[in-house]
């Protein structure tokens, strides 16, 4: 996963055939150059199913969601100190 923008906050949202996705990235501290990046996605067909919109797939509806994040915090000893995760 890429390193988040350490100068400006940026936000993103999109909806497509595969699903709904939202994300954010930006500085945690501009002083030391640390940054974060976050992304969440949810299946569009599962979302439609919640509103009782049928697509002729019967009960075969892909239902998924996931989240990923990364926090980058440079230290005096190292250029990079990273904490990241991925949740399904």
mmCIF file of N, CA and C in Angstrom:
data_model
loop_
_atom_site.group_PDB
_atom_site.id
_atom_site.type_symbol
_atom_site.label_atom_id
_atom_site.label_comp_id
_atom_site.label_asym_id
_atom_site.label_seq_id
_atom_site.Cartn_x
_atom_site.Cartn_y
_atom_site.Cartn_z
ATOM 1 N N UNK A 1 0.844 -1.169 0.000
ATOM 2 C CA UNK A 1 0.000 0.000 0.000
ATOM 3 C C UNK A 1 0.892 1.236 0.000
ATOM 4 N N UNK A 2 0.481 2.232 -0.731
ATOM 5 C CA UNK A 2 1.274 3.458 -0.821
ATOM 6 C C UNK A 2 1.255 4.219 0.497
ATOM 7 N N UNK A 3 2.161 5.156 0.645
ATOM 8 C CA UNK A 3 2.215 6.021 1.809
ATOM 9 C C UNK A 3 1.265 7.190 1.594
ATOM 10 N N UNK A 4 0.544 7.581 2.633
ATOM 11 C CA UNK A 4 -0.406 8.683 2.521
ATOM 12 C C UNK A 4 0.275 10.022 2.280
ATOM 13 N N UNK A 5 -0.493 10.977 1.796
ATOM 14 C CA UNK A 5 -0.003 12.320 1.526
ATOM 15 C C UNK A 5 0.347 12.992 2.855
ATOM 16 N N UNK A 6 1.585 13.430 3.017
ATOM 17 C CA UNK A 6 1.985 14.035 4.285
ATOM 18 C C UNK A 6 1.922 15.566 4.257
ATOM 19 N N UNK A 7 1.307 16.130 3.207
ATOM 20 C CA UNK A 7 1.191 17.582 3.106
ATOM 21 C C UNK A 7 -0.249 18.076 3.132
ATOM 22 N N UNK A 8 -1.186 17.322 2.520
ATOM 23 C CA UNK A 8 -2.576 17.767 2.402
ATOM 24 C C UNK A 8 -3.527 16.607 2.696
ATOM 25 N N UNK A 9 -4.706 16.940 3.251
ATOM 26 C CA UNK A 9 -5.752 15.935 3.424
ATOM 27 C C UNK A 9 -6.472 15.756 2.093
ATOM 28 N N UNK A 10 -6.757 14.507 1.737
ATOM 29 C CA UNK A 10 -7.491 14.198 0.508
ATOM 30 C C UNK A 10 -8.558 13.170 0.839
ATOM 31 N N UNK A 11 -9.720 13.286 0.185
ATOM 32 C CA UNK A 11 -10.831 12.378 0.419
ATOM 33 C C UNK A 11 -11.333 11.863 -0.925
ATOM 34 N N UNK A 12 -11.869 10.647 -0.923
ATOM 35 C CA UNK A 12 -12.325 10.022 -2.148
ATOM 36 C C UNK A 12 -13.553 9.161 -1.853
ATOM 37 N N UNK A 13 -14.517 9.168 -2.763
ATOM 38 C CA UNK A 13 -15.667 8.273 -2.685
ATOM 39 C C UNK A 13 -16.069 7.924 -4.108
ATOM 40 N N UNK A 14 -16.420 6.664 -4.313
ATOM 41 C CA UNK A 14 -16.876 6.259 -5.632
ATOM 42 C C UNK A 14 -17.835 5.088 -5.504
ATOM 43 N N UNK A 15 -18.740 4.999 -6.470
ATOM 44 C CA UNK A 15 -19.682 3.900 -6.519
ATOM 45 C C UNK A 15 -19.625 3.309 -7.912
ATOM 46 N N UNK A 16 -19.437 1.995 -7.991
ATOM 47 C CA UNK A 16 -19.349 1.338 -9.281
ATOM 48 C C UNK A 16 -19.971 -0.040 -9.233
ATOM 49 N N UNK A 17 -19.773 -0.793 -10.293
ATOM 50 C CA UNK A 17 -20.339 -2.132 -10.383
ATOM 51 C C UNK A 17 -19.849 -3.035 -9.252
ATOM 52 N N UNK A 18 -18.582 -2.925 -8.894
ATOM 53 C CA UNK A 18 -18.024 -3.785 -7.848
ATOM 54 C C UNK A 18 -18.400 -3.362 -6.445
ATOM 55 N N UNK A 19 -18.732 -2.097 -6.244
ATOM 56 C CA UNK A 19 -19.112 -1.689 -4.904
ATOM 57 C C UNK A 19 -18.938 -0.221 -4.619
ATOM 58 N N UNK A 20 -19.147 0.100 -3.363
ATOM 59 C CA UNK A 20 -18.989 1.442 -2.837
ATOM 60 C C UNK A 20 -17.625 1.510 -2.154
ATOM 61 N N UNK A 21 -16.881 2.578 -2.410
ATOM 62 C CA UNK A 21 -15.561 2.711 -1.815
ATOM 63 C C UNK A 21 -15.370 4.141 -1.318
ATOM 64 N N UNK A 22 -14.823 4.267 -0.112
ATOM 65 C CA UNK A 22 -14.481 5.577 0.444
ATOM 66 C C UNK A 22 -13.048 5.519 0.966
ATOM 67 N N UNK A 23 -12.380 6.625 0.890
ATOM 68 C CA UNK A 23 -10.994 6.651 1.350
ATOM 69 C C UNK A 23 -10.582 8.037 1.796
ATOM 70 N N UNK A 24 -9.517 8.079 2.560
ATOM 71 C CA UNK A 24 -8.965 9.342 3.038
ATOM 72 C C UNK A 24 -7.467 9.168 3.249
ATOM 73 N N UNK A 25 -6.740 10.258 3.105
ATOM 74 C CA UNK A 25 -5.315 10.257 3.403
ATOM 75 C C UNK A 25 -4.904 11.666 3.768
ATOM 76 N N UNK A 26 -3.810 11.762 4.507
ATOM 77 C CA UNK A 26 -3.333 13.084 4.881
ATOM 78 C C UNK A 26 -2.275 13.016 5.956
ATOM 79 N N UNK A 27 -1.836 14.184 6.383
ATOM 80 C CA UNK A 27 -0.788 14.237 7.405
ATOM 81 C C UNK A 27 -1.335 13.951 8.802
ATOM 82 N N UNK A 28 -0.559 13.245 9.593
ATOM 83 C CA UNK A 28 -0.834 13.105 11.015
ATOM 84 C C UNK A 28 -0.125 14.249 11.724
ATOM 85 N N UNK A 29 1.123 14.486 11.326
ATOM 86 C CA UNK A 29 1.922 15.599 11.839
ATOM 87 C C UNK A 29 2.803 16.107 10.709
ATOM 88 N N UNK A 30 2.621 17.353 10.347
ATOM 89 C CA UNK A 30 3.462 17.926 9.295
ATOM 90 C C UNK A 30 4.889 18.144 9.800
ATOM 91 N N UNK A 31 5.046 18.282 11.101
ATOM 92 C CA UNK A 31 6.359 18.541 11.695
ATOM 93 C C UNK A 31 7.347 17.411 11.415
ATOM 94 N N UNK A 32 6.897 16.150 11.598
ATOM 95 C CA UNK A 32 7.820 15.029 11.366
ATOM 96 C C UNK A 32 7.519 14.263 10.080
ATOM 97 N N UNK A 33 6.546 14.720 9.282
ATOM 98 C CA UNK A 33 6.261 14.084 7.997
ATOM 99 C C UNK A 33 5.448 12.810 8.080
ATOM 100 N N UNK A 34 4.762 12.558 9.193
ATOM 101 C CA UNK A 34 3.961 11.339 9.319
ATOM 102 C C UNK A 34 2.640 11.499 8.575
ATOM 103 N N UNK A 35 2.079 10.377 8.131
ATOM 104 C CA UNK A 35 0.857 10.404 7.340
ATOM 105 C C UNK A 35 0.021 9.158 7.584
ATOM 106 N N UNK A 36 -1.237 9.224 7.121
ATOM 107 C CA UNK A 36 -2.141 8.079 7.197
ATOM 108 C C UNK A 36 -2.822 7.894 5.842
ATOM 109 N N UNK A 37 -3.314 6.690 5.601
ATOM 110 C CA UNK A 37 -4.164 6.400 4.451
ATOM 111 C C UNK A 37 -5.154 5.335 4.890
ATOM 112 N N UNK A 38 -6.408 5.464 4.451
ATOM 113 C CA UNK A 38 -7.500 4.603 4.882
ATOM 114 C C UNK A 38 -8.412 4.335 3.692
ATOM 115 N N UNK A 39 -8.906 3.105 3.579
ATOM 116 C CA UNK A 39 -9.811 2.746 2.491
ATOM 117 C C UNK A 39 -10.832 1.731 2.991
ATOM 118 N N UNK A 40 -12.103 1.905 2.602
ATOM 119 C CA UNK A 40 -13.179 0.979 2.974
ATOM 120 C C UNK A 40 -14.015 0.704 1.739
ATOM 121 N N UNK A 41 -14.380 -0.553 1.526
ATOM 122 C CA UNK A 41 -15.247 -0.893 0.401
ATOM 123 C C UNK A 41 -16.337 -1.864 0.835
ATOM 124 N N UNK A 42 -17.470 -1.801 0.118
ATOM 125 C CA UNK A 42 -18.639 -2.615 0.423
ATOM 126 C C UNK A 42 -19.276 -3.045 -0.892
ATOM 127 N N UNK A 43 -19.712 -4.283 -0.976
ATOM 128 C CA UNK A 43 -20.294 -4.845 -2.189
ATOM 129 C C UNK A 43 -21.558 -4.091 -2.613
ATOM 130 N N UNK A 44 -21.621 -3.660 -3.887
ATOM 131 C CA UNK A 44 -22.794 -2.933 -4.370
ATOM 132 C C UNK A 44 -24.030 -3.838 -4.424
ATOM 133 N N UNK A 45 -23.871 -5.097 -4.820
ATOM 134 C CA UNK A 45 -25.035 -5.991 -4.887
ATOM 135 C C UNK A 45 -25.592 -6.280 -3.495
ATOM 136 N N UNK A 46 -24.739 -6.360 -2.490
ATOM 137 C CA UNK A 46 -25.216 -6.540 -1.115
ATOM 138 C C UNK A 46 -25.964 -5.297 -0.657
ATOM 139 N N UNK A 47 -25.492 -4.125 -1.069
ATOM 140 C CA UNK A 47 -26.171 -2.882 -0.722
ATOM 141 C C UNK A 47 -27.549 -2.824 -1.380
ATOM 142 N N UNK A 48 -27.628 -3.201 -2.659
ATOM 143 C CA UNK A 48 -28.918 -3.238 -3.340
ATOM 144 C C UNK A 48 -29.860 -4.240 -2.680
ATOM 145 N N UNK A 49 -29.330 -5.379 -2.245
ATOM 146 C CA UNK A 49 -30.138 -6.399 -1.583
ATOM 147 C C UNK A 49 -30.775 -5.856 -0.307
ATOM 148 N N UNK A 50 -30.069 -5.001 0.419
ATOM 149 C CA UNK A 50 -30.616 -4.400 1.640
ATOM 150 C C UNK A 50 -31.828 -3.529 1.341
ATOM 151 N N UNK A 51 -31.888 -2.960 0.136
ATOM 152 C CA UNK A 51 -33.015 -2.126 -0.275
ATOM 153 C C UNK A 51 -34.024 -2.912 -1.121
ATOM 154 N N UNK A 52 -33.904 -4.242 -1.112
ATOM 155 C CA UNK A 52 -34.804 -5.148 -1.847
ATOM 156 C C UNK A 52 -34.824 -4.886 -3.349
ATOM 157 N N UNK A 53 -33.699 -4.492 -3.907
ATOM 158 C CA UNK A 53 -33.556 -4.340 -5.352
ATOM 159 C C UNK A 53 -32.952 -5.638 -5.868
ATOM 160 N N UNK A 54 -33.685 -6.348 -6.733
ATOM 161 C CA UNK A 54 -33.271 -7.659 -7.221
ATOM 162 C C UNK A 54 -32.599 -7.549 -8.594
ATOM 163 N N UNK A 55 -31.584 -8.370 -8.809
ATOM 164 C CA UNK A 55 -30.870 -8.414 -10.088
ATOM 165 C C UNK A 55 -30.951 -9.781 -10.750
ATOM 166 N N UNK A 56 -31.854 -10.615 -10.306
ATOM 167 C CA UNK A 56 -32.023 -11.922 -10.914
ATOM 168 C C UNK A 56 -30.960 -12.929 -10.536
ATOM 169 N N UNK A 57 -30.242 -12.687 -9.468
ATOM 170 C CA UNK A 57 -29.199 -13.617 -9.038
ATOM 171 C C UNK A 57 -29.698 -14.571 -7.958
ATOM 172 N N UNK A 58 -30.950 -14.409 -7.545
ATOM 173 C CA UNK A 58 -31.489 -15.268 -6.485
ATOM 174 C C UNK A 58 -30.757 -15.017 -5.179
ATOM 175 N N UNK A 59 -30.346 -16.106 -4.557
ATOM 176 C CA UNK A 59 -29.629 -15.965 -3.280
ATOM 177 C C UNK A 59 -28.111 -15.900 -3.479
ATOM 178 N N UNK A 60 -27.645 -15.940 -4.733
ATOM 179 C CA UNK A 60 -26.205 -15.903 -5.016
ATOM 180 C C UNK A 60 -25.737 -14.455 -5.130
ATOM 181 N N UNK A 61 -25.706 -13.762 -4.005
ATOM 182 C CA UNK A 61 -25.310 -12.363 -3.981
ATOM 183 C C UNK A 61 -23.950 -12.252 -3.283
ATOM 184 N N UNK A 62 -22.942 -11.722 -3.969
ATOM 185 C CA UNK A 62 -21.646 -11.552 -3.298
ATOM 186 C C UNK A 62 -21.756 -10.465 -2.224
ATOM 187 N N UNK A 63 -21.446 -10.849 -1.014
ATOM 188 C CA UNK A 63 -21.507 -9.911 0.112
ATOM 189 C C UNK A 63 -20.119 -9.824 0.723
ATOM 190 N N UNK A 64 -19.513 -8.674 0.614
ATOM 191 C CA UNK A 64 -18.179 -8.485 1.183
ATOM 192 C C UNK A 64 -18.010 -7.036 1.623
ATOM 193 N N UNK A 65 -17.103 -6.848 2.505
ATOM 194 C CA UNK A 65 -16.638 -5.525 2.889
ATOM 195 C C UNK A 65 -15.214 -5.669 3.400
ATOM 196 N N UNK A 66 -14.416 -4.671 3.187
ATOM 197 C CA UNK A 66 -13.056 -4.715 3.711
ATOM 198 C C UNK A 66 -12.563 -3.310 4.008
ATOM 199 N N UNK A 67 -11.552 -3.254 4.831
ATOM 200 C CA UNK A 67 -10.959 -1.996 5.234
ATOM 201 C C UNK A 67 -9.442 -2.181 5.280
ATOM 202 N N UNK A 68 -8.727 -1.188 4.835
ATOM 203 C CA UNK A 68 -7.266 -1.221 4.957
ATOM 204 C C UNK A 68 -6.782 0.154 5.386
ATOM 205 N N UNK A 69 -5.654 0.163 6.080
ATOM 206 C CA UNK A 69 -5.101 1.425 6.550
ATOM 207 C C UNK A 69 -3.595 1.302 6.700
ATOM 208 N N UNK A 70 -2.951 2.448 6.714
ATOM 209 C CA UNK A 70 -1.505 2.489 6.921
ATOM 210 C C UNK A 70 -1.157 3.831 7.561
ATOM 211 N N UNK A 71 -0.348 3.768 8.600
ATOM 212 C CA UNK A 71 0.158 4.971 9.245
ATOM 213 C C UNK A 71 1.683 4.935 9.114
ATOM 214 N N UNK A 72 2.231 5.980 8.539
ATOM 215 C CA UNK A 72 3.676 6.084 8.337
ATOM 216 C C UNK A 72 4.203 7.206 9.223
ATOM 217 N N UNK A 73 5.175 6.902 10.073
ATOM 218 C CA UNK A 73 5.721 7.902 10.987
ATOM 219 C C UNK A 73 7.244 7.792 11.014
ATOM 220 N N UNK A 74 7.929 8.625 10.245
ATOM 221 C CA UNK A 74 9.390 8.594 10.256
ATOM 222 C C UNK A 74 9.947 8.930 11.640
ATOM 223 N N UNK A 75 11.054 8.302 11.991
ATOM 224 C CA UNK A 75 11.715 8.562 13.272
ATOM 225 C C UNK A 75 13.125 9.068 13.012
ATOM 226 N N UNK A 76 13.822 9.446 14.055
ATOM 227 C CA UNK A 76 15.192 9.912 13.887
ATOM 228 C C UNK A 76 16.119 8.775 13.476
ATOM 229 N N UNK A 77 15.829 7.568 13.910
ATOM 230 C CA UNK A 77 16.672 6.407 13.585
ATOM 231 C C UNK A 77 16.395 5.837 12.202
ATOM 232 N N UNK A 78 15.160 5.963 11.759
ATOM 233 C CA UNK A 78 14.776 5.329 10.503
ATOM 234 C C UNK A 78 13.903 6.276 9.692
ATOM 235 N N UNK A 79 13.998 6.129 8.379
ATOM 236 C CA UNK A 79 13.155 6.919 7.487
ATOM 237 C C UNK A 79 11.687 6.538 7.612
ATOM 238 N N UNK A 80 11.442 5.271 7.973
ATOM 239 C CA UNK A 80 10.071 4.777 7.993
ATOM 240 C C UNK A 80 9.788 3.977 9.253
ATOM 241 N N UNK A 81 8.657 4.271 9.853
ATOM 242 C CA UNK A 81 8.092 3.462 10.921
ATOM 243 C C UNK A 81 6.642 3.281 10.536
ATOM 244 N N UNK A 82 6.244 2.054 10.191
ATOM 245 C CA UNK A 82 4.946 1.818 9.574
ATOM 246 C C UNK A 82 4.075 0.926 10.451
ATOM 247 N N UNK A 83 2.800 1.304 10.549
ATOM 248 C CA UNK A 83 1.771 0.469 11.172
ATOM 249 C C UNK A 83 0.660 0.347 10.155
ATOM 250 N N UNK A 84 0.348 -0.882 9.754
ATOM 251 C CA UNK A 84 -0.673 -1.070 8.736
ATOM 252 C C UNK A 84 -1.546 -2.261 9.074
ATOM 253 N N UNK A 85 -2.704 -2.316 8.438
ATOM 254 C CA UNK A 85 -3.613 -3.433 8.668
ATOM 255 C C UNK A 85 -4.619 -3.572 7.570
ATOM 256 N N UNK A 86 -5.248 -4.724 7.540
ATOM 257 C CA UNK A 86 -6.272 -5.044 6.555
ATOM 258 C C UNK A 86 -7.313 -5.891 7.246
ATOM 259 N N UNK A 87 -8.567 -5.522 7.170
ATOM 260 C CA UNK A 87 -9.652 -6.218 7.850
ATOM 261 C C UNK A 87 -10.685 -6.626 6.813
ATOM 262 N N UNK A 88 -11.123 -7.867 6.883
ATOM 263 C CA UNK A 88 -12.159 -8.358 5.973
ATOM 264 C C UNK A 88 -13.456 -8.497 6.720
#
